[in-house]
Amino acid sequence: MLPLLQIQNLSIECQQANGATSLVQNISIDIWPGKTTALVGESGSGKSITALSILRLLPKNMQINGEIIFTEKESFSLQTASAAQMNSIRGKKIGMIFQEPMSALNPLFTCGTQIMDVLLQHQSLTRKEAKEYTLKLLNEVEISEPESVFFKYPHQISGGQKQRVMIAMAISCNPSLLIADEPTTALDVLVQQSILQLLAKLQVQYRMAILLITHDLGVVAEMADEMYVLQKGSLVEKGNSVDILKHPVSDYTKSLFQHRQRLQHPKPAITIAPGIPVLSVQKLSVSLKMKRNLFKPAPPLKHLLTNIDLELLPKETVGIVGESGSGKTTLGKTLVQLIEPQSGEIFLDGKAIGIQNKKLATADKKKIQMVFQDPFGSLNPKLTIVETLTEPMKVHRIGKNKQERIQKAIELLGQIGLEKSHLHRYPHQFSGGQRQRICIARALALEPSIIVFDESVSALDSKAQMQVLDLIHSLKSSHGFAAVFISHDLSIVHYISDRILVMKEGQIVEQGTAHELFISPKHPYTKALVEAIPGKDLFATAQDLP
């Protein structure tokens, strides 16, 4: 029996004016029918490029050497297949779930139309039959109210629903191979768990092979039969996933394991010293006015936050955890006055900044800063890094002149692990982890007493996550700020926080020390969050690697 897909001695180079850059070097991978094969590595290791080469979706300046052989009833090379043959394979024989569903889905067409287009391209169906089958697929991927989602545009549904629409599109023609490129990145643990369970169910139902691309070893532990580990485009380890996760051989795989393991090792219980809070929230509520239909009565307000109480002590880190839609980000934005509350009060160093005082003085505004979820979206692509860092200093009159502000920017870059030579680069010239560091430096430029971190490591690989989390720890010690750390990942919140608040449907359902909530949660919802952490049993019980 031959593998369904054989990648033999694959090398990929990027051809540029100043020469060729090697991205993947001489890797070989076998994918077997009905099995899940994981391709693992940090950002830039060559995982996604390898997957895109299978379907010949790489840019024209990429030069590919080696063989990619697809075997169903007969074997043939995907590298020498004609354009017509590839069009008949993409979406029909080989489906793909792309990494970012919002970018992969066309914003101009409804979700139902986009799935129907795949069916009409590859199947002999009428539009009525295609619509009926699309609704069946939406039901199979466990979307509630499939008839409603069919007529919605991508921006009108949640991240988990967009991912399910992508899955429905990818399996619509019953492919032999499904390529899943980071299918659960940036999803909360409960949605992540449901997506992984859905993929496992569909794999059995459709008897398909899955090529799972991920940086999360927890997902590998839950899903994969075989795994291949890539480092900087080279294959450093391969074999049975259970064997590798229990007994990794290469130093690189060991380091990936250790980064993931550190997040889930129990933290020692701590005693938080009493003090005067730098931030106090009392009975905070936020509601959203729903869009009114001309011919219907005004809809009721949608309550986003209800009676939130929170205290943040000097130099303390309070973690806020919950699934998508729980109100975490709304709370963070309300704290920095980007959202106006309907009731309740916020006190900053004892001074009301909520309902009573909607307009903060310039000196007060710089005391609380925010690091947003998407570093690329929150950095101005037209500004260099030196302009990004010195602009807020100029607004808040930090530094006597331009030269002093530039010198402070250089010092900040050094503190976040970047160099003076990076000052005149633009955001697109940095990796995701580096951009997040720049966002942290921009917040620190104003010397705040509080920084709100909103999902600041959610889309990073485990190594970059640990680097940013350790950086925040270090900067807290040197700058002395307090932090509110928002995340859907309880293991990350547990690692960095002193205390944790658990939010569900706009309310705090449980709170306590990081140790208490992670080891012995009380509320059923908190217990569900802990149980949903992928691979938690493997990493919690594993011995420290040498």
XYZ file of C-alpha atoms in Angstrom, residues 69-70 77 103 136 149 157 169 177 198 208 245 249 282 320 348 362 373 378 410 436 439 447 481 504 523 536:
27
model
C 3.148 12.417 -5.670
C -0.593 11.991 -5.113
C 3.069 14.048 -9.826
C -8.904 36.617 5.034
C -26.625 19.873 5.054
C -25.628 31.611 8.500
C -20.439 35.642 12.252
C -16.226 24.344 2.179
C -6.862 14.737 1.862
C -15.453 18.065 14.688
C -9.998 11.198 4.742
C 5.978 13.717 22.623
C 15.165 13.185 20.537
C -17.235 49.129 40.960
C -9.076 37.843 32.848
C -7.495 55.343 38.673
C -3.580 64.515 29.541
C -4.673 41.806 20.176
C -2.613 48.425 15.739
C 16.566 53.310 21.382
C 4.059 42.574 19.591
C 3.509 47.473 20.723
C 5.741 55.354 31.592
C 3.699 48.765 36.357
C -18.844 34.292 31.139
C -17.371 26.851 38.982
C -3.054 19.124 29.394
